[in-house]
PDB file of C-alpha atoms in Angstrom:
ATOM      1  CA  UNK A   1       0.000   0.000   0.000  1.00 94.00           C
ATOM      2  CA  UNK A   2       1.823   3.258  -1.021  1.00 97.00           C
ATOM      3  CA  UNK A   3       2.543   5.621   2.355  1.00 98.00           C
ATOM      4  CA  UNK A   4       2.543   9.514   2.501  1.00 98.00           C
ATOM      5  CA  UNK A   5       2.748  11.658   5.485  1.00 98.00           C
ATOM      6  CA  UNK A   6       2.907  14.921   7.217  1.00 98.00           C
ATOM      7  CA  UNK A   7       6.300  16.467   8.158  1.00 98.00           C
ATOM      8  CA  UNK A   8       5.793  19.055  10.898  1.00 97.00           C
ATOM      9  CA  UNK A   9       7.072  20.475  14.364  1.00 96.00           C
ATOM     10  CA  UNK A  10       4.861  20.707  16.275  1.00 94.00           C
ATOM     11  CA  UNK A  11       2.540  17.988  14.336  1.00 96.00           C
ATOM     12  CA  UNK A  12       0.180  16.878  16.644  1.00 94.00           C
ATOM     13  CA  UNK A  13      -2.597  18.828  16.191  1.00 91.00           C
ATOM     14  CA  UNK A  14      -2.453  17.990  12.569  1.00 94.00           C
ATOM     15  CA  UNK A  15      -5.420  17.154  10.084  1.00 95.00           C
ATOM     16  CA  UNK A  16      -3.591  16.224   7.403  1.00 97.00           C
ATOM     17  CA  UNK A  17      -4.161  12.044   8.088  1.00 98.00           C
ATOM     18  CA  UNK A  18      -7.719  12.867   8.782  1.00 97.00           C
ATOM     19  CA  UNK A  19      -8.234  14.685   5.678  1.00 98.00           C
ATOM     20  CA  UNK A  20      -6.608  12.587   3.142  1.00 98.00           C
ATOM     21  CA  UNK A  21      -8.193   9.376   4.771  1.00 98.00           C
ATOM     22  CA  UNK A  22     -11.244  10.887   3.361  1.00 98.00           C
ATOM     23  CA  UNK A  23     -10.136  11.225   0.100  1.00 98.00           C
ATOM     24  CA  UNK A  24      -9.019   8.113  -0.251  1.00 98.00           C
ATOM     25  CA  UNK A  25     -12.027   6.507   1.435  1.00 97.00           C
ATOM     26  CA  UNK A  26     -13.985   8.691  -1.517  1.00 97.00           C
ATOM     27  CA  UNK A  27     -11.810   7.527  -4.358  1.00 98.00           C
ATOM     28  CA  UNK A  28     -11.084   4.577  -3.593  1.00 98.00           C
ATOM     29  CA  UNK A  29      -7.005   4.813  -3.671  1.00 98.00           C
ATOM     30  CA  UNK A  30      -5.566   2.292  -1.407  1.00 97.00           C
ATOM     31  CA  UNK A  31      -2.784   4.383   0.791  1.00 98.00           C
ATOM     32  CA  UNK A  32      -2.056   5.236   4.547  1.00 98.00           C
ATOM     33  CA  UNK A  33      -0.937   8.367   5.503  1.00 98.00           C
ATOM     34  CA  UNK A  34       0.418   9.418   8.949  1.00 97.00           C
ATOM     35  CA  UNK A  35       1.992  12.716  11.225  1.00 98.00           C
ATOM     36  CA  UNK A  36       5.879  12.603  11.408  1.00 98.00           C
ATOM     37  CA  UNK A  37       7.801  15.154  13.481  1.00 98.00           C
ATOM     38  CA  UNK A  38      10.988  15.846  12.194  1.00 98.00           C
ATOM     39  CA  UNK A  39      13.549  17.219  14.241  1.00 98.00           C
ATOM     40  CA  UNK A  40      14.206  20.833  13.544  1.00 97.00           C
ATOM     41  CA  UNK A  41      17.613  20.475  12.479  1.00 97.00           C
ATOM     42  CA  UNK A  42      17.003  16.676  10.625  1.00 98.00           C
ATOM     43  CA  UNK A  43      14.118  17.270   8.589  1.00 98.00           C
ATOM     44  CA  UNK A  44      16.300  16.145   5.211  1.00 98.00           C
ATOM     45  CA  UNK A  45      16.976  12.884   7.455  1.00 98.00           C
ATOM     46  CA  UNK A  46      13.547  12.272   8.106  1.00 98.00           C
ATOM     47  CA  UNK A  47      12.330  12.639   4.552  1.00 98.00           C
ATOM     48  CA  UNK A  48      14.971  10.495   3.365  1.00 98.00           C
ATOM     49  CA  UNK A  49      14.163   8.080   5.846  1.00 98.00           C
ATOM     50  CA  UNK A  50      10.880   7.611   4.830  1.00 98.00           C
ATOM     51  CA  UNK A  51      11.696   7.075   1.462  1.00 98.00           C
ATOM     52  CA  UNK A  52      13.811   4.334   2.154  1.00 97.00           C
ATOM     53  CA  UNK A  53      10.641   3.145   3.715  1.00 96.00           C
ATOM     54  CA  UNK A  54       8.755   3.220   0.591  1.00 96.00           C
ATOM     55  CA  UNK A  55       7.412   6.885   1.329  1.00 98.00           C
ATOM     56  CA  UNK A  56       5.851   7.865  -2.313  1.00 98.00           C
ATOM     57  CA  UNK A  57       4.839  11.406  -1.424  1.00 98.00           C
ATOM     58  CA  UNK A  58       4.312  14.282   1.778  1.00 98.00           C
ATOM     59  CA  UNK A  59       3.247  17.399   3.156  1.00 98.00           C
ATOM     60  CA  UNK A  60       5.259  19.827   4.556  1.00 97.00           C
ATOM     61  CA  UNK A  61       4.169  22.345   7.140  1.00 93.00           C
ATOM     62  CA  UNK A  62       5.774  24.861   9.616  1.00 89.00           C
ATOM     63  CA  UNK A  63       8.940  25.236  10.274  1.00 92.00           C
ATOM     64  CA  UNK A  64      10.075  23.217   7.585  1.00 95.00           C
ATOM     65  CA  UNK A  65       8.497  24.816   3.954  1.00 94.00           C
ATOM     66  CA  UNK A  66      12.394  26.218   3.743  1.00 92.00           C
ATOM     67  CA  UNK A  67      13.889  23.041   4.179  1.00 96.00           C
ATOM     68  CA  UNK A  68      11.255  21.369   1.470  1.00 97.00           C
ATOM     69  CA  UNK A  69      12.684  23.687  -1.259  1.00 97.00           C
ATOM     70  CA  UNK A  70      16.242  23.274  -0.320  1.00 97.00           C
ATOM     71  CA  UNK A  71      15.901  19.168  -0.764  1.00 98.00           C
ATOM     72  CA  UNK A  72      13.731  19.280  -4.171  1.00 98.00           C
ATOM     73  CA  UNK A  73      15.775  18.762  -6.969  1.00 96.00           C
ATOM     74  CA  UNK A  74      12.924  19.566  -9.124  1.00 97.00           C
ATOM     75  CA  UNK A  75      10.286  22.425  -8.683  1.00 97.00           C
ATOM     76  CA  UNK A  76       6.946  23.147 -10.005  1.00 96.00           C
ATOM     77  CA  UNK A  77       6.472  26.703 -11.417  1.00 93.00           C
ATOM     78  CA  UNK A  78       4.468  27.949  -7.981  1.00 94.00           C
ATOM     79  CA  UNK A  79       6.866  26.546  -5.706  1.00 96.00           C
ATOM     80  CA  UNK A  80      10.217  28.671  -7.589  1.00 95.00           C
ATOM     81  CA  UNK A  81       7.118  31.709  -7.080  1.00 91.00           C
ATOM     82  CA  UNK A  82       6.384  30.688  -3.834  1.00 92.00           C
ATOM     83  CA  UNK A  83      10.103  30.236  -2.190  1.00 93.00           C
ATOM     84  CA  UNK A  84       8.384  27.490  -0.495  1.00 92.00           C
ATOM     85  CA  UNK A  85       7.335  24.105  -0.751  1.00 96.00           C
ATOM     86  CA  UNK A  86       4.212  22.090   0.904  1.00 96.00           C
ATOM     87  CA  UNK A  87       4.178  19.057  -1.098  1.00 98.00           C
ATOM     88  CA  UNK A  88       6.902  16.575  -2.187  1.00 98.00           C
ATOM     89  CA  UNK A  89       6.535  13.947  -4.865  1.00 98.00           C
ATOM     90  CA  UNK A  90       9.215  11.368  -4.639  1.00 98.00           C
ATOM     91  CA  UNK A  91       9.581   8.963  -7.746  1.00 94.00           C
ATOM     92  CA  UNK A  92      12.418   7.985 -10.351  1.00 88.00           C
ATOM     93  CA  UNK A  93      13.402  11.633 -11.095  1.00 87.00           C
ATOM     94  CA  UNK A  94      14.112  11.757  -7.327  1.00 96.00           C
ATOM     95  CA  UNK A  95      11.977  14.679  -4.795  1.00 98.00           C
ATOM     96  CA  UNK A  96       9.888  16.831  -6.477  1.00 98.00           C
ATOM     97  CA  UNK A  97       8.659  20.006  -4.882  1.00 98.00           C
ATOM     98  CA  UNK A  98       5.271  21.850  -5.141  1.00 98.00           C
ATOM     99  CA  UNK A  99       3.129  24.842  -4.011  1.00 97.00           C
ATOM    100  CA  UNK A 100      -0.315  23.960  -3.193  1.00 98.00           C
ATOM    101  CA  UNK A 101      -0.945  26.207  -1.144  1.00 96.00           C
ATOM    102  CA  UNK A 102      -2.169  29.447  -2.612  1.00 97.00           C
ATOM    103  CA  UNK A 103      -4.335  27.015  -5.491  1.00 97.00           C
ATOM    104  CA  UNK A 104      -5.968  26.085  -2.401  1.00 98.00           C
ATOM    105  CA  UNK A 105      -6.742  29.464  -1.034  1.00 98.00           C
ATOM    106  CA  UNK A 106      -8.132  30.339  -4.693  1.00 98.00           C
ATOM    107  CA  UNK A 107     -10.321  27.269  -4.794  1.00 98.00           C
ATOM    108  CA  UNK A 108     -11.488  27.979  -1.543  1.00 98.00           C
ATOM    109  CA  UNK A 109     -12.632  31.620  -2.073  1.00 98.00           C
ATOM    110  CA  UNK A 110     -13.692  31.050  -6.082  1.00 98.00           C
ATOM    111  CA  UNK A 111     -15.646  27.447  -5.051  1.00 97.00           C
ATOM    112  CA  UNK A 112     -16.456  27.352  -1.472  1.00 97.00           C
ATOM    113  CA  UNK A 113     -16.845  30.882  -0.934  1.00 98.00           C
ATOM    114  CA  UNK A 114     -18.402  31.504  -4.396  1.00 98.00           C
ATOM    115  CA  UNK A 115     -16.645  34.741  -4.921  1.00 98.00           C
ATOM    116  CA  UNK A 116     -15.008  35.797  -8.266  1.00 98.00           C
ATOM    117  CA  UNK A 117     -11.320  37.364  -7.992  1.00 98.00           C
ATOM    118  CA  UNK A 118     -11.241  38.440 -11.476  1.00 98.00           C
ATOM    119  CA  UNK A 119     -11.696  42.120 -11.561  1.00 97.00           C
ATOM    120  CA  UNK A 120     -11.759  42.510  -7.460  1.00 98.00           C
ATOM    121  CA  UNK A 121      -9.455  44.483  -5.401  1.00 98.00           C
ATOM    122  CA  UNK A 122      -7.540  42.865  -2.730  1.00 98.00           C
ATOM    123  CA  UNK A 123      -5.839  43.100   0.061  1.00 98.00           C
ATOM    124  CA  UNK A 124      -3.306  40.783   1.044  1.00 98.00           C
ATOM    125  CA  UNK A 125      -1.634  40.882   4.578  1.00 97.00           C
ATOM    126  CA  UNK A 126       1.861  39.639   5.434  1.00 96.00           C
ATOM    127  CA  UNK A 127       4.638  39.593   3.077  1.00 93.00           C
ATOM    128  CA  UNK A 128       6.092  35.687   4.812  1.00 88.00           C
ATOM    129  CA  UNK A 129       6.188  32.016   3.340  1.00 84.00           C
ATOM    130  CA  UNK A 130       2.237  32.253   3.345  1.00 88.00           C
ATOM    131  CA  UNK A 131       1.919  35.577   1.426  1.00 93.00           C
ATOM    132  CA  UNK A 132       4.468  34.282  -1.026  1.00 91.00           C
ATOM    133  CA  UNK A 133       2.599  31.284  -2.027  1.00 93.00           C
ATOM    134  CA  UNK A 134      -0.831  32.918  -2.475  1.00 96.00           C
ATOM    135  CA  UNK A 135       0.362  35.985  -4.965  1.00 95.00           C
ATOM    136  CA  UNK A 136       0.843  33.922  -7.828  1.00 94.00           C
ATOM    137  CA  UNK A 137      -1.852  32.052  -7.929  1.00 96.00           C
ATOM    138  CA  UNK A 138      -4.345  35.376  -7.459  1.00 97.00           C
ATOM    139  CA  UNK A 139      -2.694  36.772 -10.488  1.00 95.00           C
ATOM    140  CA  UNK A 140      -3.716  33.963 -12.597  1.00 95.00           C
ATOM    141  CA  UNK A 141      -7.361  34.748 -11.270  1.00 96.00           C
ATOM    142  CA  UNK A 142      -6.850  38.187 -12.684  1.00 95.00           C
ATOM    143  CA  UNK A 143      -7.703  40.675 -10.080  1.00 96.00           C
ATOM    144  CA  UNK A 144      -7.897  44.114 -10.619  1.00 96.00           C
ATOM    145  CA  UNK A 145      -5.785  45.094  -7.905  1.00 96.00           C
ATOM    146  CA  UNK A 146      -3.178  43.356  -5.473  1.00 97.00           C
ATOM    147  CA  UNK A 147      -1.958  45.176  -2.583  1.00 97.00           C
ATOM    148  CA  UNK A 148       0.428  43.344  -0.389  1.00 97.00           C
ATOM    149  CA  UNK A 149       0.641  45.012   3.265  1.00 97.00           C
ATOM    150  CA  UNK A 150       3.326  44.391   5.665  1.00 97.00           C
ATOM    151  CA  UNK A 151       5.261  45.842   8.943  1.00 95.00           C
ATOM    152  CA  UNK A 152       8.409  45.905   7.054  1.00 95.00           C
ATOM    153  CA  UNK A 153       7.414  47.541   3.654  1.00 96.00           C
ATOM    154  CA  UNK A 154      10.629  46.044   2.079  1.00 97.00           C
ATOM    155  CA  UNK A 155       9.886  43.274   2.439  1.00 95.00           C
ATOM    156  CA  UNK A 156       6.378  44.060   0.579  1.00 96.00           C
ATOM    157  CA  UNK A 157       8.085  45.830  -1.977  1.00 96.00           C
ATOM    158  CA  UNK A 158      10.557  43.029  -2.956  1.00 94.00           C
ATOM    159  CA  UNK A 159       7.008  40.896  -3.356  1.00 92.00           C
ATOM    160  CA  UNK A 160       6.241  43.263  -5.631  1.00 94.00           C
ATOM    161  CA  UNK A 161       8.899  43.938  -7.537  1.00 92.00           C
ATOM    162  CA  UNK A 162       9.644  39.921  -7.991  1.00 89.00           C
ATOM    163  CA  UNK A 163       6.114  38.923  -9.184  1.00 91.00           C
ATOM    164  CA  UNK A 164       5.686  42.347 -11.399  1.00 87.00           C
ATOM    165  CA  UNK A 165       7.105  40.486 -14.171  1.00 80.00           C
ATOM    166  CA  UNK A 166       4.331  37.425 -13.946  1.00 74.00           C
ATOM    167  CA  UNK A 167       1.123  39.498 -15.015  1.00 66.00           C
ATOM    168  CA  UNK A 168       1.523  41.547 -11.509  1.00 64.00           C
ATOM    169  CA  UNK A 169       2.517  45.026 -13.510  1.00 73.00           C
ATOM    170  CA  UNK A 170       0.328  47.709 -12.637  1.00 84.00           C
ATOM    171  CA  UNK A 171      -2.425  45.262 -10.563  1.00 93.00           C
ATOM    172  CA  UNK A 172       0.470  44.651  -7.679  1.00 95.00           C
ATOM    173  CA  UNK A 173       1.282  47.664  -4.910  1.00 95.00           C
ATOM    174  CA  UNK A 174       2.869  47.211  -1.677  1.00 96.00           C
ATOM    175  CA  UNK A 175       3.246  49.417   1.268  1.00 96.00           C
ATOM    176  CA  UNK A 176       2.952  49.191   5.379  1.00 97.00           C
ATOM    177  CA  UNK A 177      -0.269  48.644   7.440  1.00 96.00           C
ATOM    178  CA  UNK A 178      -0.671  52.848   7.988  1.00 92.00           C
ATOM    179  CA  UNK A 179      -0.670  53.313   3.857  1.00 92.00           C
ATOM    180  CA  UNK A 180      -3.978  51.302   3.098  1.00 95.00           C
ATOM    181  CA  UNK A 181      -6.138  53.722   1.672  1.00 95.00           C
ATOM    182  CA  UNK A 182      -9.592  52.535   0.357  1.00 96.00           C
ATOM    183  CA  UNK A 183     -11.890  49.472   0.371  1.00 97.00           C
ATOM    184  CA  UNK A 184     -11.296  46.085  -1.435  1.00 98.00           C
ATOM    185  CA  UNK A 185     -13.836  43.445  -2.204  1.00 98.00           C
ATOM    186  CA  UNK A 186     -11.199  40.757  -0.378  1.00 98.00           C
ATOM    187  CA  UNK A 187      -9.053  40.881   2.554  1.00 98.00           C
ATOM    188  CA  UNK A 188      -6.661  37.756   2.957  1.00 98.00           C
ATOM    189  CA  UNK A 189      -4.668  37.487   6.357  1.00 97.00           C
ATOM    190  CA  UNK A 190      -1.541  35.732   5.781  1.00 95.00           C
ATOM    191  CA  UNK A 191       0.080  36.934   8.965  1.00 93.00           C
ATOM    192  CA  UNK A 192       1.041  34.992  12.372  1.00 86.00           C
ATOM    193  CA  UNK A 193      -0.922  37.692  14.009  1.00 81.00           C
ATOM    194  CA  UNK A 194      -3.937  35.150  15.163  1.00 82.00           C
ATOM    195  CA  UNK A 195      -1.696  32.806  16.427  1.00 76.00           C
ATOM    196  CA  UNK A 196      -0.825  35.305  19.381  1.00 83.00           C
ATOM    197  CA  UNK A 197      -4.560  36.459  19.447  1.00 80.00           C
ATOM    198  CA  UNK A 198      -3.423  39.818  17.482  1.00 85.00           C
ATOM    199  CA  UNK A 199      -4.803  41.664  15.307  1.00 91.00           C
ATOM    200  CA  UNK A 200      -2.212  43.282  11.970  1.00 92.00           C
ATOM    201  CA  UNK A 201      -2.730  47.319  12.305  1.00 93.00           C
ATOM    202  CA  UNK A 202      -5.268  48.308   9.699  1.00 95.00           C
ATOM    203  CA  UNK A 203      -7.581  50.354   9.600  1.00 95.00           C
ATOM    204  CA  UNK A 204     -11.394  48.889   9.524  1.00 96.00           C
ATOM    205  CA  UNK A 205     -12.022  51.461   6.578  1.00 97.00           C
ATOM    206  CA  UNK A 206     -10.501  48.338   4.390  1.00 98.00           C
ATOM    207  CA  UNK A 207     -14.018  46.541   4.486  1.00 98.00           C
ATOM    208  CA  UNK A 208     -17.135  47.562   2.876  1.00 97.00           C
ATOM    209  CA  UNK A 209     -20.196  45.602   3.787  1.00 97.00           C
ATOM    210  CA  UNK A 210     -19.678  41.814   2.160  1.00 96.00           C
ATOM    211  CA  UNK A 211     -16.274  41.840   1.873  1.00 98.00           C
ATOM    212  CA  UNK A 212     -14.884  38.815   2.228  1.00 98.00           C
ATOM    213  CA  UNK A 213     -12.294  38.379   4.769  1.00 98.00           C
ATOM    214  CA  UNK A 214     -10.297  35.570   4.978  1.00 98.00           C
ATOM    215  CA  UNK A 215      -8.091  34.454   7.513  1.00 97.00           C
ATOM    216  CA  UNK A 216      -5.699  31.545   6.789  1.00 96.00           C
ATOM    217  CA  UNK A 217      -5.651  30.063  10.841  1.00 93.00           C
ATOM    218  CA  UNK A 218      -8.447  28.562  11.839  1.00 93.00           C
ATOM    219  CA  UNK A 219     -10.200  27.211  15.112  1.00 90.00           C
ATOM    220  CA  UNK A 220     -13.174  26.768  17.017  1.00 92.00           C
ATOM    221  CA  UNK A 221     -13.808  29.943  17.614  1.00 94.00           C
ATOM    222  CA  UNK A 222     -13.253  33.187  14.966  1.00 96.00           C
ATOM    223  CA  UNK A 223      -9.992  34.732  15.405  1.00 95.00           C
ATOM    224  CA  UNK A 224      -9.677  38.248  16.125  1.00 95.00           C
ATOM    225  CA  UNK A 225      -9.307  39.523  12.537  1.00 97.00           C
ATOM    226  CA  UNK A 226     -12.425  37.961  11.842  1.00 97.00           C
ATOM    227  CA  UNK A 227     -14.100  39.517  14.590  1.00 97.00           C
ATOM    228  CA  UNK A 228     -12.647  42.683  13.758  1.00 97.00           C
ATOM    229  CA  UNK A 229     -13.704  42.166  10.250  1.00 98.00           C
ATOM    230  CA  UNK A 230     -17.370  40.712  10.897  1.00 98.00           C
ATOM    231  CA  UNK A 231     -18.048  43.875  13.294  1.00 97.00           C
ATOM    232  CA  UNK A 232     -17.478  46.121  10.199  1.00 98.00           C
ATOM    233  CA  UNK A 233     -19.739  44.691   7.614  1.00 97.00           C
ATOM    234  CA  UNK A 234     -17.202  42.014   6.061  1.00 98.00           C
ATOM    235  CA  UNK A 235     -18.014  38.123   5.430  1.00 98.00           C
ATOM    236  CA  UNK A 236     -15.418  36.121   7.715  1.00 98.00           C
ATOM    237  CA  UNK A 237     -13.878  33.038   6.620  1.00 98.00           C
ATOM    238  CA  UNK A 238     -11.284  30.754   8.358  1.00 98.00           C
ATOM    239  CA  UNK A 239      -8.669  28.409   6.735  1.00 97.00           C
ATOM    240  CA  UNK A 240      -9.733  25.413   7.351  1.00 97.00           C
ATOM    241  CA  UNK A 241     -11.180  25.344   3.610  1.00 98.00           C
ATOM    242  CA  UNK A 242      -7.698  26.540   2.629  1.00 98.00           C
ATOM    243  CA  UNK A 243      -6.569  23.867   3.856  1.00 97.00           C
ATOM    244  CA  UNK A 244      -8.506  21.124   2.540  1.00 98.00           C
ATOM    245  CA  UNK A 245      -8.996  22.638  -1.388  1.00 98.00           C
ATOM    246  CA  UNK A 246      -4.685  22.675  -0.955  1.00 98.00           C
ATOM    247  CA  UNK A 247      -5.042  18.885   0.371  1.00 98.00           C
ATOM    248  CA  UNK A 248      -7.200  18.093  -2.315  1.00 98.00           C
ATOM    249  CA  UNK A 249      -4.145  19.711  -4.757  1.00 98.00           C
ATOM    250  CA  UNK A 250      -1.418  17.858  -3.470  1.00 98.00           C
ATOM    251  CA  UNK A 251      -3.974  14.486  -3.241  1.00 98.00           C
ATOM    252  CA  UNK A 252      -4.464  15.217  -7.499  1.00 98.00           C
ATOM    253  CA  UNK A 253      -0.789  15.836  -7.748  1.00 97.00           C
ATOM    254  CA  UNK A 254      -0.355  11.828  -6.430  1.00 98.00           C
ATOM    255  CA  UNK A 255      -2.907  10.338  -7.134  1.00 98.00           C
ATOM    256  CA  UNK A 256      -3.982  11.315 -10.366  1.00 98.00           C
ATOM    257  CA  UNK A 257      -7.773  11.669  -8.989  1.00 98.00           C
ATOM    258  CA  UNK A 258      -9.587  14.632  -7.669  1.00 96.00           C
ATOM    259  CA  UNK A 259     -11.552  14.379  -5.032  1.00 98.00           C
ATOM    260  CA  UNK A 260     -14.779  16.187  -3.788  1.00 97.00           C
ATOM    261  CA  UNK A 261     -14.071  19.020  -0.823  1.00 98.00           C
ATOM    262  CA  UNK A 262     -17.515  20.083  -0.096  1.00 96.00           C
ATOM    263  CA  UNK A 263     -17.972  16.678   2.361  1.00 95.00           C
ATOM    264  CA  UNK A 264     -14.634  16.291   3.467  1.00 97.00           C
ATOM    265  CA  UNK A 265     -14.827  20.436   4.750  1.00 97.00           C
ATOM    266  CA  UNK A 266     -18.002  19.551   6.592  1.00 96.00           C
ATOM    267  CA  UNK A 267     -16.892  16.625   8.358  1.00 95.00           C
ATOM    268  CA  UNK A 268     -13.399  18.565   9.699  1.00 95.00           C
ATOM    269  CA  UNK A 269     -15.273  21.058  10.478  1.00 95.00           C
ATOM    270  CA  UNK A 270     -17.502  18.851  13.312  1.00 94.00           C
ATOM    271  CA  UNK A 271     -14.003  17.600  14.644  1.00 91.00           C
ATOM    272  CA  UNK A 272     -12.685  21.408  15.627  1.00 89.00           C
TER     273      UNK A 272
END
């Protein structure tokens, strides 16, 4: 029976195995797939390790996205974009490395969410490993604007100035949390502000009632963007869809079948 997994530290409170059990339960593949923590200076050990074990595939989450890219000795197209890498593939040509994450957040906000990006304006927060993934893939949906906000406006600006070239020429704009002027039809948090309860520095004047904002943690309860966004008119959304549509991605990418989110979303989302 072919074997994927989970690389992670901390990986515990994963939902990775839960997910893809689904999936294959749906589709009918024959495959396990279980959590590994990797230590966080041996996560090219572990992956190699499970190779040797018969390993055919894995996801990669925090801290280790870095680490994925390094080992690939191939790369898909988003994951060169992205600087980061979610999902390996390992067959004869050796470790493949791919993106799946920002493919997910568009397939969570165009399907689940039923809201067009082509011709919106958006706002993406947080210029990290998470922002990085999801600008590509928003291009490709055509927006009419992209403006990436972040505390360190370099860091924005290099964004910017790296995707300009891929169809981001005068739709992409960067700048710092203060500099948002207007309203914008989307609002994606991509920073590690909700993991400390936090909330990034903008001002509410960025929603306009049925906005969608969208923050990529998710829990039981809404996190305090949401809240913050919900109390001025905007449509909050968590993750966890995110997360499943870029499951679904990586479960295509190996197993040549796509499988049906809508369930699978409905069923993690009893388990929170």
């Amino acid at each position: 029976m072919d074997r994927y997994c989970v690389f992670g530290n901390p990986i515990a409170h994963s939902k990775s195995p839960d997910i893809h059990a689904a999936f294959a339960a749906q589709t009918g593949q024959q495959l396990t797939y279980d959590k590994r923590l990797a230590p966080l200076d041996g996560f090219a050990a572990a992956v190699h390790a499970f190779i040797a074990e018969g390993g055919k595939g894995a996801n990669v989450t925090v801290p280790f996205k870095l680490d994925a890219h390094k080992l690939a000795n191939a790369l898909t197209i988003r994951a060169q974009a992205a600087g980061a890498v979610n999902t390996l593939l390992f067959d004869a040509h050796g470790i493949t490395g791919d993106n799946t994450d920002g493919a997910g957040l568009v397939a969570d906000i165009t399907g689940n969410a039923g809201v067009a990006i082509a011709g919106r304006r958006l706002l993406l927060l947080g210029a990290g490993g998470a922002a990085r993934g999801a600008v590509l893939p928003i291009l490709e949906q055509r927006p009419a604007a992209l403006v990436i906000a972040n505390r360190t406006v370099a860091t924005a600006t290099a964004l910017v100035e790296q995707f300009a070239a891929l169809g981001g020429e005068g739709v992409l704009s960067a700048g710092g949390f203060g500099d948002i002027t207007g309203s914008f039809d989307i609002v994606v948090n991509a920073t590690s502000a909700s993991l400390q309860a936090d909330l990034p520095p903008i001002p509410a004047s960025v929603f306009h009632p049925g906005t969608l904002a969208l923050d990529m943690m998710y829990g039981k309860e809404p996190t305090v963007f949401l809240r913050f966004a919900a109390q001025h008119g905007a449509v909050p959304r968590d993750g966890l869809g995110m997360l499943v549509e870029q499951a679904a991605e990586a479960f295509a990418l190996w197993r040549g079948v796509r499988p049906d989110t809508a369930a699978v979303l409905a069923s993690i989302r009893q388990t929170l």
